[in-house]
PDB file of C-alpha atoms in Angstrom:
ATOM      1  CA  MET A   1       6.159  28.801 -19.233  1.00  0.00           C
ATOM      2  CA  ALA A   2       8.088  31.966 -20.039  1.00  0.00           C
ATOM      3  CA  VAL A   3       7.268  33.767 -23.275  1.00  0.00           C
ATOM      4  CA  VAL A   4      10.145  34.094 -25.694  1.00  0.00           C
ATOM      5  CA  ASP A   5      10.321  37.181 -27.891  1.00  0.00           C
ATOM      6  CA  ASP A   6       9.911  36.147 -31.523  1.00  0.00           C
ATOM      7  CA  THR A   7      13.031  38.022 -32.614  1.00  0.00           C
ATOM      8  CA  ASP A   8      15.141  36.528 -29.827  1.00  0.00           C
ATOM      9  CA  ARG A   9      13.858  33.059 -30.600  1.00  0.00           C
ATOM     10  CA  LYS A  10      14.670  33.441 -34.274  1.00  0.00           C
ATOM     11  CA  ASP A  11      18.182  34.650 -33.445  1.00  0.00           C
ATOM     12  CA  GLN A  12      18.708  31.729 -31.062  1.00  0.00           C
ATOM     13  CA  LEU A  13      17.603  29.127 -33.603  1.00  0.00           C
ATOM     14  CA  ASN A  14      19.678  30.748 -36.345  1.00  0.00           C
ATOM     15  CA  GLU A  15      22.730  30.646 -34.095  1.00  0.00           C
ATOM     16  CA  ILE A  16      22.170  26.974 -33.320  1.00  0.00           C
ATOM     17  CA  GLN A  17      21.754  26.224 -37.018  1.00  0.00           C
ATOM     18  CA  ALA A  18      25.000  28.064 -37.805  1.00  0.00           C
ATOM     19  CA  LEU A  19      26.892  26.081 -35.160  1.00  0.00           C
ATOM     20  CA  GLU A  20      25.472  22.823 -36.508  1.00  0.00           C
ATOM     21  CA  SER A  21      26.839  23.778 -39.909  1.00  0.00           C
ATOM     22  CA  ILE A  22      30.251  24.710 -38.487  1.00  0.00           C
ATOM     23  CA  TYR A  23      30.507  21.389 -36.653  1.00  0.00           C
ATOM     24  CA  SER A  24      28.904  19.255 -39.353  1.00  0.00           C
ATOM     25  CA  GLY A  25      32.184  17.392 -39.861  1.00  0.00           C
ATOM     26  CA  THR A  26      32.586  16.750 -36.130  1.00  0.00           C
ATOM     27  CA  PRO A  27      29.027  16.544 -34.746  1.00  0.00           C
ATOM     28  CA  GLU A  28      30.307  15.152 -31.446  1.00  0.00           C
ATOM     29  CA  TRP A  29      31.814  18.575 -30.733  1.00  0.00           C
ATOM     30  CA  PHE A  30      28.439  20.315 -30.556  1.00  0.00           C
ATOM     31  CA  SER A  31      25.155  19.241 -29.005  1.00  0.00           C
ATOM     32  CA  TYR A  32      22.050  20.973 -27.678  1.00  0.00           C
ATOM     33  CA  ARG A  33      18.538  20.343 -26.423  1.00  0.00           C
ATOM     34  CA  ILE A  34      15.388  22.344 -25.818  1.00  0.00           C
ATOM     35  CA  ASP A  35      13.981  21.760 -22.343  1.00  0.00           C
ATOM     36  CA  ASN A  36      10.385  21.974 -21.120  1.00  0.00           C
ATOM     37  CA  ASP A  37      10.447  25.742 -20.619  1.00  0.00           C
ATOM     38  CA  SER A  38      11.738  26.242 -24.182  1.00  0.00           C
ATOM     39  CA  GLN A  39      15.248  27.149 -23.082  1.00  0.00           C
ATOM     40  CA  ILE A  40      18.047  26.006 -25.351  1.00  0.00           C
ATOM     41  CA  LYS A  41      20.944  24.341 -23.547  1.00  0.00           C
ATOM     42  CA  GLY A  42      24.056  22.911 -25.103  1.00  0.00           C
ATOM     43  CA  ARG A  43      27.702  21.952 -25.009  1.00  0.00           C
ATOM     44  CA  ILE A  44      30.537  22.982 -27.314  1.00  0.00           C
ATOM     45  CA  THR A  45      33.889  21.228 -27.446  1.00  0.00           C
ATOM     46  CA  VAL A  46      36.573  23.854 -28.009  1.00  0.00           C
ATOM     47  CA  VAL A  47      39.650  22.207 -29.494  1.00  0.00           C
ATOM     48  CA  LEU A  48      42.813  24.245 -29.034  1.00  0.00           C
ATOM     49  CA  PRO A  49      45.434  24.651 -31.763  1.00  0.00           C
ATOM     50  CA  LYS A  50      48.648  22.653 -31.792  1.00  0.00           C
ATOM     51  CA  ILE A  51      51.406  23.931 -29.491  1.00  0.00           C
ATOM     52  CA  ASP A  52      54.342  24.099 -31.889  1.00  0.00           C
ATOM     53  CA  ASP A  53      57.099  23.670 -29.307  1.00  0.00           C
ATOM     54  CA  GLY A  54      55.087  21.436 -26.995  1.00  0.00           C
ATOM     55  CA  ILE A  55      54.399  21.989 -23.312  1.00  0.00           C
ATOM     56  CA  ALA A  56      55.411  20.103 -20.173  1.00  0.00           C
ATOM     57  CA  VAL A  57      52.742  18.376 -18.102  1.00  0.00           C
ATOM     58  CA  HIS A  58      53.632  17.441 -14.497  1.00  0.00           C
ATOM     59  CA  ALA A  59      51.916  14.690 -12.498  1.00  0.00           C
ATOM     60  CA  ASP A  60      53.091  12.441  -9.650  1.00  0.00           C
ATOM     61  CA  GLY A  61      56.754  13.168 -10.243  1.00  0.00           C
ATOM     62  CA  LYS A  62      56.451  12.471 -13.968  1.00  0.00           C
ATOM     63  CA  ILE A  63      56.906  14.966 -16.772  1.00  0.00           C
ATOM     64  CA  ILE A  64      55.635  14.467 -20.304  1.00  0.00           C
ATOM     65  CA  TYR A  65      55.645  16.824 -23.273  1.00  0.00           C
ATOM     66  CA  VAL A  66      52.540  17.183 -25.395  1.00  0.00           C
ATOM     67  CA  TYR A  67      51.608  19.202 -28.470  1.00  0.00           C
ATOM     68  CA  TYR A  68      47.872  19.086 -27.866  1.00  0.00           C
ATOM     69  CA  LEU A  69      45.902  19.774 -24.690  1.00  0.00           C
ATOM     70  CA  PRO A  70      42.515  18.138 -24.078  1.00  0.00           C
ATOM     71  CA  PRO A  71      39.692  20.402 -25.259  1.00  0.00           C
ATOM     72  CA  LEU A  72      37.733  22.931 -23.272  1.00  0.00           C
ATOM     73  CA  LEU A  73      34.041  22.242 -22.740  1.00  0.00           C
ATOM     74  CA  LEU A  74      31.734  25.246 -22.925  1.00  0.00           C
ATOM     75  CA  PHE A  75      28.273  24.576 -21.465  1.00  0.00           C
ATOM     76  CA  PHE A  76      25.647  27.227 -22.240  1.00  0.00           C
ATOM     77  CA  THR A  77      22.008  28.088 -21.612  1.00  0.00           C
ATOM     78  CA  PHE A  78      20.111  30.746 -23.556  1.00  0.00           C
ATOM     79  CA  PRO A  79      17.983  33.023 -21.348  1.00  0.00           C
ATOM     80  CA  GLN A  80      14.598  33.849 -22.861  1.00  0.00           C
ATOM     81  CA  ASP A  81      15.752  37.407 -23.648  1.00  0.00           C
ATOM     82  CA  TYR A  82      19.030  36.413 -25.320  1.00  0.00           C
ATOM     83  CA  PRO A  83      20.528  38.046 -27.297  1.00  0.00           C
ATOM     84  CA  SER A  84      18.504  41.264 -27.022  1.00  0.00           C
ATOM     85  CA  HIS A  85      19.240  41.827 -23.321  1.00  0.00           C
ATOM     86  CA  SER A  86      20.923  38.924 -21.493  1.00  0.00           C
ATOM     87  CA  MET A  87      24.055  36.983 -22.304  1.00  0.00           C
ATOM     88  CA  PRO A  88      24.088  33.168 -22.197  1.00  0.00           C
ATOM     89  CA  LEU A  89      24.607  31.462 -18.862  1.00  0.00           C
ATOM     90  CA  PHE A  90      27.759  29.381 -19.153  1.00  0.00           C
ATOM     91  CA  SER A  91      30.393  27.272 -17.434  1.00  0.00           C
ATOM     92  CA  LEU A  92      33.854  26.121 -18.501  1.00  0.00           C
ATOM     93  CA  HIS A  93      35.391  22.722 -17.885  1.00  0.00           C
ATOM     94  CA  ALA A  94      38.766  21.189 -18.711  1.00  0.00           C
ATOM     95  CA  SER A  95      41.050  18.764 -16.895  1.00  0.00           C
ATOM     96  CA  TRP A  96      43.926  21.265 -17.041  1.00  0.00           C
ATOM     97  CA  LEU A  97      41.997  24.351 -15.885  1.00  0.00           C
ATOM     98  CA  GLY A  98      42.900  25.628 -12.442  1.00  0.00           C
ATOM     99  CA  SER A  99      40.475  27.938 -10.652  1.00  0.00           C
ATOM    100  CA  ALA A 100      42.491  31.079 -11.423  1.00  0.00           C
ATOM    101  CA  THR A 101      42.747  30.267 -15.129  1.00  0.00           C
ATOM    102  CA  ARG A 102      39.069  29.385 -15.299  1.00  0.00           C
ATOM    103  CA  GLN A 103      38.075  32.654 -13.650  1.00  0.00           C
ATOM    104  CA  ARG A 104      40.285  34.640 -16.005  1.00  0.00           C
ATOM    105  CA  LEU A 105      38.663  33.013 -19.034  1.00  0.00           C
ATOM    106  CA  ARG A 106      35.203  33.643 -17.569  1.00  0.00           C
ATOM    107  CA  GLU A 107      35.986  37.329 -17.174  1.00  0.00           C
ATOM    108  CA  ILE A 108      37.218  37.542 -20.754  1.00  0.00           C
ATOM    109  CA  LEU A 109      33.962  36.072 -22.063  1.00  0.00           C
ATOM    110  CA  ILE A 110      31.805  38.274 -19.840  1.00  0.00           C
ATOM    111  CA  ASN A 111      33.690  41.418 -20.871  1.00  0.00           C
ATOM    112  CA  SER A 112      33.333  40.537 -24.539  1.00  0.00           C
ATOM    113  CA  TRP A 113      29.555  40.475 -24.159  1.00  0.00           C
ATOM    114  CA  THR A 114      29.502  44.239 -23.599  1.00  0.00           C
ATOM    115  CA  ASN A 115      30.890  44.692 -27.110  1.00  0.00           C
ATOM    116  CA  TYR A 116      28.324  42.358 -28.688  1.00  0.00           C
ATOM    117  CA  LEU A 117      25.174  43.173 -26.709  1.00  0.00           C
ATOM    118  CA  GLY A 118      22.162  42.284 -28.807  1.00  0.00           C
ATOM    119  CA  MET A 119      24.112  39.958 -31.103  1.00  0.00           C
ATOM    120  CA  PRO A 120      24.713  36.178 -31.054  1.00  0.00           C
ATOM    121  CA  ILE A 121      27.916  35.574 -29.099  1.00  0.00           C
ATOM    122  CA  LEU A 122      28.788  31.863 -29.040  1.00  0.00           C
ATOM    123  CA  PHE A 123      31.042  31.771 -32.099  1.00  0.00           C
ATOM    124  CA  THR A 124      32.919  34.812 -30.793  1.00  0.00           C
ATOM    125  CA  TRP A 125      33.342  33.057 -27.446  1.00  0.00           C
ATOM    126  CA  ILE A 126      34.684  29.929 -29.140  1.00  0.00           C
ATOM    127  CA  GLU A 127      37.347  31.909 -30.980  1.00  0.00           C
ATOM    128  CA  LEU A 128      38.203  33.910 -27.857  1.00  0.00           C
ATOM    129  CA  LEU A 129      38.638  30.725 -25.837  1.00  0.00           C
ATOM    130  CA  LYS A 130      41.008  29.280 -28.426  1.00  0.00           C
ATOM    131  CA  GLU A 131      43.107  32.428 -28.499  1.00  0.00           C
ATOM    132  CA  GLU A 132      43.095  33.371 -24.823  1.00  0.00           C
ATOM    133  CA  ALA A 133      43.485  29.842 -23.460  1.00  0.00           C
ATOM    134  CA  MET A 134      46.516  29.307 -25.676  1.00  0.00           C
ATOM    135  CA  GLN A 135      48.075  32.568 -24.506  1.00  0.00           C
ATOM    136  CA  ILE A 136      47.535  31.617 -20.873  1.00  0.00           C
ATOM    137  CA  VAL A 137      48.929  28.115 -21.326  1.00  0.00           C
ATOM    138  CA  LEU A 138      52.007  29.313 -23.188  1.00  0.00           C
ATOM    139  CA  SER A 139      52.693  31.996 -20.591  1.00  0.00           C
ATOM    140  CA  GLN A 140      52.674  29.332 -17.865  1.00  0.00           C
ATOM    141  CA  LYS A 141      55.182  27.114 -19.730  1.00  0.00           C
ATOM    142  CA  ASN A 142      53.779  23.980 -18.069  1.00  0.00           C
ATOM    143  CA  VAL A 143      50.654  22.335 -16.671  1.00  0.00           C
ATOM    144  CA  ASP A 144      50.839  21.105 -13.059  1.00  0.00           C
ATOM    145  CA  LEU A 145      48.139  18.463 -12.645  1.00  0.00           C
ATOM    146  CA  ASN A 146      49.084  17.873  -9.012  1.00  0.00           C
ATOM    147  CA  LYS A 147      48.218  21.471  -8.167  1.00  0.00           C
ATOM    148  CA  ILE A 148      44.956  21.369 -10.091  1.00  0.00           C
ATOM    149  CA  VAL A 149      43.782  18.176  -8.380  1.00  0.00           C
ATOM    150  CA  LEU A 150      44.591  19.579  -4.928  1.00  0.00           C
ATOM    151  CA  GLU A 151      42.688  22.822  -5.396  1.00  0.00           C
ATOM    152  CA  GLU A 152      39.804  23.198  -2.981  1.00  0.00           C
ATOM    153  CA  ASP A 153      37.631  25.210  -5.333  1.00  0.00           C
ATOM    154  CA  GLU A 154      35.560  23.666  -8.115  1.00  0.00           C
ATOM    155  CA  ASN A 155      37.688  20.775  -9.278  1.00  0.00           C
ATOM    156  CA  GLU A 156      37.755  20.507 -13.034  1.00  0.00           C
ATOM    157  CA  ALA A 157      39.621  17.217 -12.741  1.00  0.00           C
ATOM    158  CA  PHE A 158      36.240  15.548 -12.096  1.00  0.00           C
ATOM    159  CA  GLY A 159      37.614  13.620  -9.116  1.00  0.00           C
ATOM    160  CA  LYS A 160      40.432  11.930 -11.006  1.00  0.00           C
ATOM    161  CA  ALA A 161      43.919  11.532  -9.581  1.00  0.00           C
ATOM    162  CA  SER A 162      46.750  13.312 -11.366  1.00  0.00           C
ATOM    163  CA  ALA A 163      48.119  10.014 -12.692  1.00  0.00           C
ATOM    164  CA  GLU A 164      44.755   9.255 -14.317  1.00  0.00           C
ATOM    165  CA  LEU A 165      44.629  12.718 -15.814  1.00  0.00           C
ATOM    166  CA  LEU A 166      48.134  12.310 -17.177  1.00  0.00           C
ATOM    167  CA  LYS A 167      46.989   9.226 -19.051  1.00  0.00           C
ATOM    168  CA  THR A 168      44.175  11.188 -20.686  1.00  0.00           C
ATOM    169  CA  PHE A 169      46.682  13.846 -21.757  1.00  0.00           C
ATOM    170  CA  ILE A 170      48.897  11.228 -23.391  1.00  0.00           C
ATOM    171  CA  GLU A 171      45.984   9.530 -25.135  1.00  0.00           C
ATOM    172  CA  PHE A 172      44.540  12.781 -26.466  1.00  0.00           C
ATOM    173  CA  ASN A 173      47.930  14.015 -27.654  1.00  0.00           C
ATOM    174  CA  ASP A 174      48.745  10.729 -29.419  1.00  0.00           C
ATOM    175  CA  GLN A 175      45.340  10.592 -31.095  1.00  0.00           C
ATOM    176  CA  SER A 176      45.593  14.212 -32.245  1.00  0.00           C
ATOM    177  CA  ILE A 177      49.022  13.617 -33.774  1.00  0.00           C
ATOM    178  CA  GLN A 178      47.683  10.517 -35.519  1.00  0.00           C
ATOM    179  CA  ASN A 179      44.714  12.515 -36.821  1.00  0.00           C
ATOM    180  CA  ASP A 180      47.093  15.132 -38.223  1.00  0.00           C
ATOM    181  CA  PHE A 181      49.029  12.396 -39.993  1.00  0.00           C
ATOM    182  CA  GLU A 182      45.919  10.765 -41.436  1.00  0.00           C
ATOM    183  CA  ASN A 183      44.534  14.065 -42.721  1.00  0.00           C
ATOM    184  CA  GLU A 184      47.668  14.880 -44.733  1.00  0.00           C
ATOM    185  CA  TRP A 185      48.694  13.547 -48.146  1.00  0.00           C
ATOM    186  CA  TYR A 186      52.053  11.909 -48.828  1.00  0.00           C
ATOM    187  CA  ASP A 187      54.158  10.711 -51.724  1.00  0.00           C
ATOM    188  CA  CYS A 188      55.249   7.107 -51.290  1.00  0.00           C
ATOM    189  CA  GLU A 189      58.950   7.914 -50.891  1.00  0.00           C
ATOM    190  CA  VAL A 190      61.789   6.729 -53.104  1.00  0.00           C
ATOM    191  CA  VAL A 191      65.581   7.078 -53.059  1.00  0.00           C
ATOM    192  CA  PRO A 192      67.404   7.961 -56.341  1.00  0.00           C
ATOM    193  CA  SER A 193      68.829   4.865 -58.026  1.00  0.00           C
ATOM    194  CA  ASN A 194      72.415   6.157 -58.108  1.00  0.00           C
ATOM    195  CA  ILE A 195      72.320   6.486 -54.312  1.00  0.00           C
ATOM    196  CA  LEU A 196      70.771   3.054 -53.987  1.00  0.00           C
ATOM    197  CA  ILE A 197      73.570   1.391 -55.948  1.00  0.00           C
ATOM    198  CA  ILE A 198      76.264   2.953 -53.765  1.00  0.00           C
ATOM    199  CA  ALA A 199      74.330   2.286 -50.582  1.00  0.00           C
ATOM    200  CA  GLY A 200      73.625  -1.282 -51.627  1.00  0.00           C
ATOM    201  CA  HIS A 201      77.275  -2.285 -51.630  1.00  0.00           C
ATOM    202  CA  LEU A 202      77.832  -0.684 -48.231  1.00  0.00           C
ATOM    203  CA  LEU A 203      74.832  -2.348 -46.658  1.00  0.00           C
ATOM    204  CA  LYS A 204      75.822  -5.754 -48.022  1.00  0.00           C
ATOM    205  CA  ASP A 205      79.099  -5.452 -46.126  1.00  0.00           C
ATOM    206  CA  LEU A 206      77.266  -4.394 -42.973  1.00  0.00           C
ATOM    207  CA  THR A 207      74.695  -7.165 -43.366  1.00  0.00           C
ATOM    208  CA  TYR A 208      77.493  -9.705 -43.680  1.00  0.00           C
ATOM    209  CA  HIS A 209      78.931  -8.386 -40.422  1.00  0.00           C
ATOM    210  CA  TYR A 210      75.609  -8.929 -38.654  1.00  0.00           C
ATOM    211  CA  CYS A 211      74.279 -11.922 -40.590  1.00  0.00           C
ATOM    212  CA  PRO A 212      77.225 -13.758 -42.264  1.00  0.00           C
ATOM    213  CA  GLY A 213      76.416 -16.544 -44.692  1.00  0.00           C
ATOM    214  CA  ASN A 214      72.922 -15.318 -45.599  1.00  0.00           C
ATOM    215  CA  ILE A 215      73.238 -12.113 -47.591  1.00  0.00           C
ATOM    216  CA  HIS A 216      70.389 -10.777 -49.686  1.00  0.00           C
ATOM    217  CA  ASP A 217      70.125  -7.592 -51.660  1.00  0.00           C
ATOM    218  CA  VAL A 218      67.956  -5.809 -49.122  1.00  0.00           C
ATOM    219  CA  PHE A 219      67.547  -2.861 -51.495  1.00  0.00           C
ATOM    220  CA  TYR A 220      65.899  -4.676 -54.353  1.00  0.00           C
ATOM    221  CA  TYR A 221      62.354  -4.297 -53.141  1.00  0.00           C
ATOM    222  CA  ALA A 222      62.749  -0.633 -52.254  1.00  0.00           C
ATOM    223  CA  PHE A 223      62.540   0.064 -55.998  1.00  0.00           C
ATOM    224  CA  GLN A 224      58.950  -1.182 -55.919  1.00  0.00           C
ATOM    225  CA  VAL A 225      57.388   1.854 -54.246  1.00  0.00           C
ATOM    226  CA  CYS A 226      54.290   3.000 -56.097  1.00  0.00           C
ATOM    227  CA  PHE A 227      55.161   6.732 -56.448  1.00  0.00           C
ATOM    228  CA  SER A 228      51.515   7.514 -55.635  1.00  0.00           C
ATOM    229  CA  LEU A 229      50.118  10.384 -53.590  1.00  0.00           C
ATOM    230  CA  LYS A 230      48.063   8.860 -50.777  1.00  0.00           C
ATOM    231  CA  SER A 231      46.323  10.017 -47.628  1.00  0.00           C
ATOM    232  CA  GLY A 232      47.859   9.388 -44.235  1.00  0.00           C
ATOM    233  CA  LYS A 233      45.133   6.813 -43.561  1.00  0.00           C
ATOM    234  CA  GLU A 234      46.747   4.675 -46.262  1.00  0.00           C
ATOM    235  CA  CYS A 235      50.322   5.219 -45.085  1.00  0.00           C
ATOM    236  CA  ILE A 236      52.830   4.223 -42.418  1.00  0.00           C
ATOM    237  CA  ARG A 237      55.361   6.581 -40.865  1.00  0.00           C
ATOM    238  CA  PHE A 238      58.596   4.977 -39.680  1.00  0.00           C
ATOM    239  CA  MET A 239      60.098   6.350 -36.498  1.00  0.00           C
ATOM    240  CA  PRO A 240      62.343   7.993 -35.512  1.00  0.00           C
ATOM    241  CA  CYS A 241      63.328   8.881 -39.100  1.00  0.00           C
ATOM    242  CA  GLY A 242      59.826  10.038 -40.085  1.00  0.00           C
ATOM    243  CA  HIS A 243      59.863   8.561 -43.607  1.00  0.00           C
ATOM    244  CA  VAL A 244      56.447   7.741 -45.036  1.00  0.00           C
ATOM    245  CA  PHE A 245      55.432   4.843 -47.294  1.00  0.00           C
ATOM    246  CA  CYS A 246      52.005   3.573 -48.233  1.00  0.00           C
ATOM    247  CA  MET A 247      50.730   0.479 -46.430  1.00  0.00           C
ATOM    248  CA  GLU A 248      50.491  -1.510 -49.650  1.00  0.00           C
ATOM    249  CA  CYS A 249      54.153  -0.999 -50.568  1.00  0.00           C
ATOM    250  CA  THR A 250      55.298  -1.629 -47.009  1.00  0.00           C
ATOM    251  CA  SER A 251      53.235  -4.805 -46.790  1.00  0.00           C
ATOM    252  CA  ASP A 252      54.548  -6.079 -50.137  1.00  0.00           C
ATOM    253  CA  TYR A 253      58.130  -5.315 -49.102  1.00  0.00           C
ATOM    254  CA  TYR A 254      58.048  -7.246 -45.853  1.00  0.00           C
ATOM    255  CA  ARG A 255      55.883 -10.036 -47.247  1.00  0.00           C
ATOM    256  CA  GLN A 256      58.585 -10.687 -49.838  1.00  0.00           C
ATOM    257  CA  LYS A 257      61.273 -10.440 -47.180  1.00  0.00           C
ATOM    258  CA  LEU A 258      59.481 -13.064 -45.108  1.00  0.00           C
ATOM    259  CA  HIS A 259      59.144 -15.256 -48.179  1.00  0.00           C
ATOM    260  CA  ASP A 260      62.904 -14.973 -48.770  1.00  0.00           C
ATOM    261  CA  ASN A 261      63.623 -15.543 -45.081  1.00  0.00           C
ATOM    262  CA  SER A 262      65.644 -12.333 -45.087  1.00  0.00           C
ATOM    263  CA  VAL A 263      64.076 -10.226 -42.345  1.00  0.00           C
ATOM    264  CA  TYR A 264      66.807  -9.369 -39.848  1.00  0.00           C
ATOM    265  CA  TYR A 265      65.525  -6.005 -38.663  1.00  0.00           C
ATOM    266  CA  CYS A 266      62.314  -4.052 -39.320  1.00  0.00           C
ATOM    267  CA  TYR A 267      64.066  -1.300 -41.226  1.00  0.00           C
ATOM    268  CA  CYS A 268      62.531   1.804 -42.659  1.00  0.00           C
ATOM    269  CA  LEU A 269      62.205   1.284 -46.400  1.00  0.00           C
ATOM    270  CA  CYS A 270      64.370   4.348 -46.932  1.00  0.00           C
ATOM    271  CA  LEU A 271      67.709   2.735 -47.714  1.00  0.00           C
ATOM    272  CA  ILE A 272      69.935   5.469 -46.383  1.00  0.00           C
ATOM    273  CA  GLN A 273      68.059   5.177 -43.108  1.00  0.00           C
ATOM    274  CA  GLN A 274      68.783   1.447 -43.092  1.00  0.00           C
ATOM    275  CA  LEU A 275      72.484   2.246 -43.327  1.00  0.00           C
ATOM    276  CA  GLN A 276      72.189   4.641 -40.404  1.00  0.00           C
ATOM    277  CA  CYS A 277      70.388   1.994 -38.351  1.00  0.00           C
ATOM    278  CA  LEU A 278      73.061  -0.598 -39.027  1.00  0.00           C
ATOM    279  CA  ASN A 279      75.912   1.805 -38.384  1.00  0.00           C
ATOM    280  CA  SER A 280      74.398   2.711 -35.024  1.00  0.00           C
ATOM    281  CA  GLY A 281      74.261  -0.973 -34.089  1.00  0.00           C
TER     282      GLY A 281
END
């Protein structure tokens, strides 16, 4: 069994402890183990920032636009003389990494080590990966999964076909957007009463056009919003308008509509939006 310098070992354990603290809210993003020869090995999930304008992903003749790319995985092993002399051994994995991009990121991490020789490096690498990977992705304008899958070098697609990979992109993007929504806080929306009165008369005429003989004041229950500030986990966002109401108010609204037998369309509770929906047919 190799002997680990006491100072190196202390630095290694301190670095692991710091990473555990950083990822305490998302423990699945960081894991490690100490093997039989006392080497510390681990994996870090590097989640990239949101792409504000989105990016195109190509696969099997299909094109989708996503705002989030699946994370990078950074696997590392601490040599016994890290950080005093040697840098960590590492590998990078991601379903959207082609061999050229992977090699470029590897070189960036290796070059950064020369500036931090003798110091813990993993947190610096994490931040570099976020920054540099985003710059590379944005400079490419799109991700071609067909090309990545067909590459003969180390295949980061883990043997999956491009269509399968595309599905993982969609799922990760949708979940990330939902997480963003749930982590925000929202006012249960309301429309000023003077607008409601005007809109109410207009919508009654439109409702009669679509549902003659069974007209109800569809605006009445919109006054019952709770005016509370609630987390996204307690709210519903109507699409495509984007208006947000809490689940309790939305449930009460449609429960009463069902009781009155007056549900013709699943409108957004925002009354002006209901007018727009009816006008568009």
